[in-house]
Coordinates of C-alpha atoms in Angstrom, one line a residue:
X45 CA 33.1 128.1 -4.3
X46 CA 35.7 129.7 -2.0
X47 CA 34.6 132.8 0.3
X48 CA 37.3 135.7 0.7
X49 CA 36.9 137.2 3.6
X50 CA 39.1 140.3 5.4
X51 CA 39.6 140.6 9.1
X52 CA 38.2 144.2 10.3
X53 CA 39.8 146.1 13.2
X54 CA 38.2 148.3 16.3
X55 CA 39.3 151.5 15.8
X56 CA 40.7 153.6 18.4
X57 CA 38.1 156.5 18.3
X58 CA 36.9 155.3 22.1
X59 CA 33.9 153.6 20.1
X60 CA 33.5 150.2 21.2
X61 CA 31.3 149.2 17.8
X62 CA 33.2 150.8 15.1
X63 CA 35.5 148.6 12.9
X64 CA 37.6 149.3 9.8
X65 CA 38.1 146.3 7.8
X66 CA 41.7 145.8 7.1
X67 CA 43.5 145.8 3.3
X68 CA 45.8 144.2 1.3
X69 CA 46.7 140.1 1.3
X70 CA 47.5 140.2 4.4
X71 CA 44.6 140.9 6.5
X72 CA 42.3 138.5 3.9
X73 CA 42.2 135.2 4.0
X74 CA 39.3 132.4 1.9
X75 CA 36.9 129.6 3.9
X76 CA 36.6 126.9 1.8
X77 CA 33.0 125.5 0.8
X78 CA 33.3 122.7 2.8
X79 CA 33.9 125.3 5.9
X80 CA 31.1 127.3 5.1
X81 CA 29.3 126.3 9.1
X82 CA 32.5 128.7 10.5
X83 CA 29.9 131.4 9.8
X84 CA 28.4 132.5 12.9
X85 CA 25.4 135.1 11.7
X86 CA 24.7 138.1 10.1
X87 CA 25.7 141.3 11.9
X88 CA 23.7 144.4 11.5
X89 CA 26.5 147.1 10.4
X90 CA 26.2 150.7 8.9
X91 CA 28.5 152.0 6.2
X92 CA 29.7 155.6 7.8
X93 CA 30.7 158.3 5.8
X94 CA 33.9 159.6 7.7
X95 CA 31.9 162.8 8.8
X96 CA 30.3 161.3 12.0
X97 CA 33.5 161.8 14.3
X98 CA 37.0 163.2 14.4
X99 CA 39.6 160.8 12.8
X100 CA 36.9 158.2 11.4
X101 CA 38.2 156.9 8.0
X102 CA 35.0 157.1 5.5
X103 CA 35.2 153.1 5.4
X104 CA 34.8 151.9 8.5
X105 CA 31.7 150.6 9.8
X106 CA 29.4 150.7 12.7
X107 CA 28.4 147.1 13.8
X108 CA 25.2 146.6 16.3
X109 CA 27.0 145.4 19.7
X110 CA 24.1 143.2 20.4
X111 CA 25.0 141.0 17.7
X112 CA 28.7 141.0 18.7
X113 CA 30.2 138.1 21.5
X114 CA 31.5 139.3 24.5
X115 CA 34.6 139.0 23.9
X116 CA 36.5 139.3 20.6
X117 CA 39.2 138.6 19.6
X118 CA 41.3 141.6 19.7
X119 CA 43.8 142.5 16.7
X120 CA 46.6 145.1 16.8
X121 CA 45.2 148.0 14.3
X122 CA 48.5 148.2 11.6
X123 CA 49.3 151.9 11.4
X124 CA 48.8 152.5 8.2
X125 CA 44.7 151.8 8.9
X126 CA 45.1 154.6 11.6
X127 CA 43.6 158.0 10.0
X128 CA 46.2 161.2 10.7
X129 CA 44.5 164.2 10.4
X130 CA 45.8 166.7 8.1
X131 CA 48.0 169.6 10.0
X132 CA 46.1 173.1 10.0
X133 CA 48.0 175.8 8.7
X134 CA 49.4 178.0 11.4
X135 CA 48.1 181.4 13.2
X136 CA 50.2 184.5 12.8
X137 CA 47.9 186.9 15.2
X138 CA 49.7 191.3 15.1
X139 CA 50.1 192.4 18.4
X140 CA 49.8 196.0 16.5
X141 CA 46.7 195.1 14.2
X142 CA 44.8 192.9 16.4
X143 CA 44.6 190.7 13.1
X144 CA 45.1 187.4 12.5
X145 CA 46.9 186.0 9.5
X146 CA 46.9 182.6 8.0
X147 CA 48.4 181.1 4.6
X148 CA 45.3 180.9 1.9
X149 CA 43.1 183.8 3.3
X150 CA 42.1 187.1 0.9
X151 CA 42.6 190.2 2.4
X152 CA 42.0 193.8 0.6
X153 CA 44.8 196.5 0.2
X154 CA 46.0 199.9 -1.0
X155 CA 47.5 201.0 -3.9
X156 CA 50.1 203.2 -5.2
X157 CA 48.4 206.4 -4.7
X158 CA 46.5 206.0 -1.5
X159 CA 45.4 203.7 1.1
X160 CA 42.0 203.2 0.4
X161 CA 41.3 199.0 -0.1
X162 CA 40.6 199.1 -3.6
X163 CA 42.7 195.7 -4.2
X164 CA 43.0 192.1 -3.4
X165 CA 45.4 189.4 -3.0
X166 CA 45.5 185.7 -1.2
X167 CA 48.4 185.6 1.3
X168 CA 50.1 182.6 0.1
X169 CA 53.5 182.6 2.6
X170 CA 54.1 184.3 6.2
X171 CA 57.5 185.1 7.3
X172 CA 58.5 186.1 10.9
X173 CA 61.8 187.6 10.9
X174 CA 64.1 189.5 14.4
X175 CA 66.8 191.2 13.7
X176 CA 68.9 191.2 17.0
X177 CA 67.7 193.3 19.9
X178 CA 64.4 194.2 17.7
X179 CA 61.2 192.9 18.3
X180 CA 59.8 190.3 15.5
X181 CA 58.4 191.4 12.6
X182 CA 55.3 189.6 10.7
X183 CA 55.2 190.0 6.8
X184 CA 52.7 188.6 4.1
X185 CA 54.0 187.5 0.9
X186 CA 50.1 188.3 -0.9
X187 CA 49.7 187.3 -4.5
X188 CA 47.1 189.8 -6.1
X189 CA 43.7 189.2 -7.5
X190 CA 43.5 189.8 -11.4
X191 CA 39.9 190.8 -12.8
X192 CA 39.1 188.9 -15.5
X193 CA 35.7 188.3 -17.2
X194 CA 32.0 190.3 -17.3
X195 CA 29.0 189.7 -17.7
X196 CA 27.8 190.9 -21.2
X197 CA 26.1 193.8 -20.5
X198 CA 28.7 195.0 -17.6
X199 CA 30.0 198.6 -18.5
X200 CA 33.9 197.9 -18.4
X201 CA 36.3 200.6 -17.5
X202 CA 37.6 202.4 -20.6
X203 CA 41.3 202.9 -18.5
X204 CA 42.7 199.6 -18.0
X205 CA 44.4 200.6 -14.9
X206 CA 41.6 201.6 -12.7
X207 CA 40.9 199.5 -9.6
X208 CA 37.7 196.9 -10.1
X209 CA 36.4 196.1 -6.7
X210 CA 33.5 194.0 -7.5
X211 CA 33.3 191.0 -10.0
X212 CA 34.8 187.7 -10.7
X213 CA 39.1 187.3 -9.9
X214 CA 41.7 184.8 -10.9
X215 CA 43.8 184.0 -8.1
X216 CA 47.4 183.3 -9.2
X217 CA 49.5 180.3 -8.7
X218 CA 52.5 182.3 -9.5
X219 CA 55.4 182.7 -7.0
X220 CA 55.6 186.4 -7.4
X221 CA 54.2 187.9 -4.8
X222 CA 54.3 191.4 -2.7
X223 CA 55.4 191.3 1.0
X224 CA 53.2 193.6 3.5
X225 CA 53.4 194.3 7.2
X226 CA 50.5 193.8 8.9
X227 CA 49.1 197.7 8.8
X228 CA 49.0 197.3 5.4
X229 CA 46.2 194.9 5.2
X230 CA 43.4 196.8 6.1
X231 CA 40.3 193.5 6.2
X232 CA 40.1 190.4 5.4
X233 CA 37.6 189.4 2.5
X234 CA 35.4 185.9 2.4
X235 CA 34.7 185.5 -1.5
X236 CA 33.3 182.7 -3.2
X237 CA 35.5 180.3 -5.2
X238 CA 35.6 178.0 -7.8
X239 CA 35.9 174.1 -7.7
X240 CA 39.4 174.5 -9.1
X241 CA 40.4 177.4 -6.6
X242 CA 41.4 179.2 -10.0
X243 CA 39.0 182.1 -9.3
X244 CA 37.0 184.0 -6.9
X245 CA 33.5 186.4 -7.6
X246 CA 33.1 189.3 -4.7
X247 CA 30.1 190.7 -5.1
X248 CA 28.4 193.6 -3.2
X249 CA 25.9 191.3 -0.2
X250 CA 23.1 192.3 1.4
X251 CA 24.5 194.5 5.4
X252 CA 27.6 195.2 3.6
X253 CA 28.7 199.1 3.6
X254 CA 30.5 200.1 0.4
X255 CA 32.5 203.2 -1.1
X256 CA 30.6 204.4 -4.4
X257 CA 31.8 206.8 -7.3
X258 CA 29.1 209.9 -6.8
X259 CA 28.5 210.6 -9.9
X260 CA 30.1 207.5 -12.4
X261 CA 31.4 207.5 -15.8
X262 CA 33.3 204.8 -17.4
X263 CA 35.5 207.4 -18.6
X264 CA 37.1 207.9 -14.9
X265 CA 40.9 207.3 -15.4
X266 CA 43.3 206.2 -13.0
X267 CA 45.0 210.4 -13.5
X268 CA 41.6 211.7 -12.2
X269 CA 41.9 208.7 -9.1
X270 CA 45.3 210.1 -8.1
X271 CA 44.6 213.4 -8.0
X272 CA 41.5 213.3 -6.1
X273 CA 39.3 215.0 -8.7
X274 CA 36.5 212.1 -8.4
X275 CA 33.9 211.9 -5.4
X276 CA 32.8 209.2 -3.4
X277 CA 29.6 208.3 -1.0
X278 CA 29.0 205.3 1.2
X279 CA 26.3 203.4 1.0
X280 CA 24.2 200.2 2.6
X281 CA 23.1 197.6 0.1
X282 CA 19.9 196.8 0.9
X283 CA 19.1 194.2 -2.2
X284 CA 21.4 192.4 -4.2
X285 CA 19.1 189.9 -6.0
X286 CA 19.3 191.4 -9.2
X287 CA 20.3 195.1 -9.2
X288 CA 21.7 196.8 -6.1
X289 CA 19.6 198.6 -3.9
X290 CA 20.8 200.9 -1.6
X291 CA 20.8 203.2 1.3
X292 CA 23.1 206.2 1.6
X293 CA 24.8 206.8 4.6
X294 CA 26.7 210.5 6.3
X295 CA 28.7 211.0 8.7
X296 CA 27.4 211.2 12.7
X297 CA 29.5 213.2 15.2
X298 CA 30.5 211.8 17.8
X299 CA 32.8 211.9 20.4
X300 CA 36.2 213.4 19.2
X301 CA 38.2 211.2 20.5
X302 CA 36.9 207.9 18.9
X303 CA 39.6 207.0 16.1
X304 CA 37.0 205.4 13.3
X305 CA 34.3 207.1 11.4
X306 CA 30.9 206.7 12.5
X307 CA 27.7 206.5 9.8
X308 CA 24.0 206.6 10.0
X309 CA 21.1 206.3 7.1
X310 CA 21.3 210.0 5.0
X311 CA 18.4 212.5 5.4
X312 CA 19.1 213.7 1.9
X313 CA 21.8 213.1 -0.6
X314 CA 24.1 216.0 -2.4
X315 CA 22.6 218.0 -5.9
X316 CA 25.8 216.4 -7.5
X317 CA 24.6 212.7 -7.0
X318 CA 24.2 210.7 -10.6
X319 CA 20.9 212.1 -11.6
X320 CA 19.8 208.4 -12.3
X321 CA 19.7 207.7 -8.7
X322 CA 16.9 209.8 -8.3
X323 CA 16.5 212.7 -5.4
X324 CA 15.7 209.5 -2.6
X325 CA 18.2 208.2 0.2
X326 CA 17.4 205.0 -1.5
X327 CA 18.2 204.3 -5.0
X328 CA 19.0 201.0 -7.3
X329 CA 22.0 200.7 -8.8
X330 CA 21.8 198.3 -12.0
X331 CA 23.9 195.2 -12.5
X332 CA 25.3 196.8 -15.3
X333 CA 27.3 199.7 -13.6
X334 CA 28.3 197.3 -11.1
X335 CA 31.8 198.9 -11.1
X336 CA 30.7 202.0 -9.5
X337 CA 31.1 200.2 -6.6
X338 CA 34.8 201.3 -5.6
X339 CA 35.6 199.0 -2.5
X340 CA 34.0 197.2 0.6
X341 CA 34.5 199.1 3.9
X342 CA 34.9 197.4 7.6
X343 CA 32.1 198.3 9.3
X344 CA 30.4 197.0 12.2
X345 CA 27.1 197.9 13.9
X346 CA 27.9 199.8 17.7
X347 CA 25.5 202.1 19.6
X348 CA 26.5 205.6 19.9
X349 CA 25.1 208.7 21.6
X350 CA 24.4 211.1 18.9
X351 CA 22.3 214.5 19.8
X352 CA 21.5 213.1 23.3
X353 CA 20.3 210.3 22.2
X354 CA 21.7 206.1 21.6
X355 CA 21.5 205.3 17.7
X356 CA 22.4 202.2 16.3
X357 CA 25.6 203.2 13.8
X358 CA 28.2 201.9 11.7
X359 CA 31.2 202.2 12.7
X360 CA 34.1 202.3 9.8
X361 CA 37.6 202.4 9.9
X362 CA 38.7 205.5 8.6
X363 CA 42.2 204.4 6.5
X364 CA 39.7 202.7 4.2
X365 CA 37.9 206.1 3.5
X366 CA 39.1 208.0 0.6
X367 CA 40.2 211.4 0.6
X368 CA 36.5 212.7 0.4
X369 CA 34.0 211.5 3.2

C-alpha cells in the first residue's frame, strides 16, 4: 500500500519550527511499501490556528525542534504558500475637525431642519479633491441608516417622517449616497451588527448621555420638530438591562469662554416633565417608549471648577444640542 506524502516548507515568520506543508501535485510525492524504513520517526507537531502571529496561514504547523535534525534540507517557499495580508482601508484625519474618517465607519448627522444628530449613515467612499491654489477638501459619500423593525410592544411613531434614534437599522448597499464635509459629521457611532452586515441595533448603553423628548407622545410630528414647539432634557442612563433608567442632568456654568456645554446630575427636574417619570432625578423609562430617546450626545467626563469647587462633569458638544437646553 503506497504512502502519499507532501513536502512542508519553513515559513518566513522568523520562527525556526513552523512549517506549512505545501499543495498541489507538485509538492506531493508516494514511498512505496517496500520503502516504508525511509521513515525516520514521528515528530511532535501542533495544528495552529492562524491567530498565534502576524501573517501565519491557519494551516501551518508548529513542529518540536528537538525532534528535528540539525540541518534540513532547506526548500524555496513558492509564493503562492506565502500569506499577504489584506490592505487596511486608509485614514482621512480633518485638520478642521480633529476627526478621523475611514470607509465602513457609522457616524451620526443632522437633518433638514437643524443640526442636532438625530440621523445615521455608514460612510462608504472618501473623496479628497484641490481645486488650484485652494487647500484640499475631504468629503464623505455616507449611505443613511433606514429603521426598520420593533419589538411588539414598541410604541411606533404615528408621523413616518420623524427621526428614530434608537432601535435596529438596515444599512444599504445602494450606491446613492449623500456627500458631507467633515463639520457635518458631528460623532462617530459603534453599533452592533449582523452576521450579514445587513443591519445594525443602537441602543441606549449604560455612561452614555442622551437627548430625551420631555414630555413624549407618539403623536409628535415632524411640523412640531421644525418649529421648535417640542422640549428636550438630557439624561444619563444608568440601567439598560431591561427598561432604561436614568439620571437627569442641567446645565453647570462655567467659564464663558469654554465653547461646549458642560452638565452635572439635576437637583430637581421641571413641573412639565412626563408625569410618569415621577417627581425624582432618577426615573425608568420602559422599553416600550424607547423612542423618546431622540439622539446620543458626545460627551466626555472632564473636571471643572463650578462654585469654587472641582466637580466631575460632562462635557457635550453643543451643535448636537437642540434649540432647548
Amino acid at each position: 500500500m503506497r504512502t502519499d506524502v507532501a513536502d512542508m516548507f519553513r515559513m518566513p515568520t522568523g520562527d525556526a519550527d513552523t512549517f506549512r506543508m505545501g499543495s498541489g501535485d507538485a509538492e506531493t510525492s508516494q514511498i512505496l511499501p517496500q520503502d516504508i524504513y525511509q521513515f525516520s520517526h514521528i515528530i511532535p507537531s501542533f495544528k495552529m490556528t492562524g491567530f498565534e502571529a502576524k501573517g501565519l496561514p491557519k494551516d501551518a504547523y508548529e513542529l518540536d525542534q528537538a525532534a528535528l535534525p540539525e540541518t534540513v534540507e532547506e526548500k524555496t517557499v513558492p509564493p503562492h504558500l506565502i500569506p499577504r495580508p489584506k490592505p487596511e482601508a486608509l485614514c482621512f484625519p480633518s485638520k478642521h475637525t480633529g476627526k478621523v474618517f475611514q470607509t465602513g465607519q457609522f457616524w451620526a448627522f443632522g437633518g433638514d431642519y437643524d443640526d442636532t444628530p438625530q440621523f445615521y449613515g455608514r460612510i462608504q467612499k472618501i473623496t479628497l479633491t484641490q481645486a488650484f491654489n485652494e487647500a484640499a477638501e475631504l468629503k464623505m459619500h455616507v449611505c443613511r441608516l433606514k429603521a426598520t423593525s420593533f419589538p411588539e410592544n414598541v410604541i411606533r411613531w404615528k408621523d413616518k417622517r420623524m427621526p428614530v434614534g434608537c432601535g435596529t437599522f438596515s444599512v444599504p448597499k445602494t450606491k446613492s449616497c449623500s456627500i458631507f464635509v467633515p463639520e457635518l459629521l458631528t460623532h462617530q457611532i459603534f453599533p452592533q451588527t449582523s452576521m450579514d452586515g445587513n443591519e445594525c441595533t443602537i441602543l441606549p448603553k449604560i455612561g452614555q448621555v442622551w437627548m430625551i423628548y420631555t414630555d413624549w407622545s407618539p403623536h409628535y410630528d415632524i411640523v412640531a420638530l421644525g418649529e421648535h414647539y417640542l422640549d428636550f432634557e438630557v439624561v444619563e442612563v444608568l440601567d439598560d438591562a431591561l427598561n432604561y433608567k436614568v439620571l437627569a442632568l442641567e446645565r453647570a456654568m462655567v467659564s464663558s469662554e469654554e465653547k461646549n456645554h458642560f452638565f452635572r446630575a439635576a437637583k430637581s427636574r421641571p413641573s412639565r416633565c412626563y408625569e410618569e417619570d415621577g417627581t425624582g432625578v432618577i426615573f425608568t423609562i420602559p422599553q416600550s417608549k424607547m423612542l423618546r430617546f431622540s439622539h446620543q450626545l458626545p460627551a466626555s467626563r472632564v473636571t471643572k471648577e463650578v462654585d469654587g469647587e472641582m466637580k466631575v462633569l460632562f462635557e457635550v458638544d453643543k451643535k448636537a444640542l437642540p434649540y432647548g437646553p
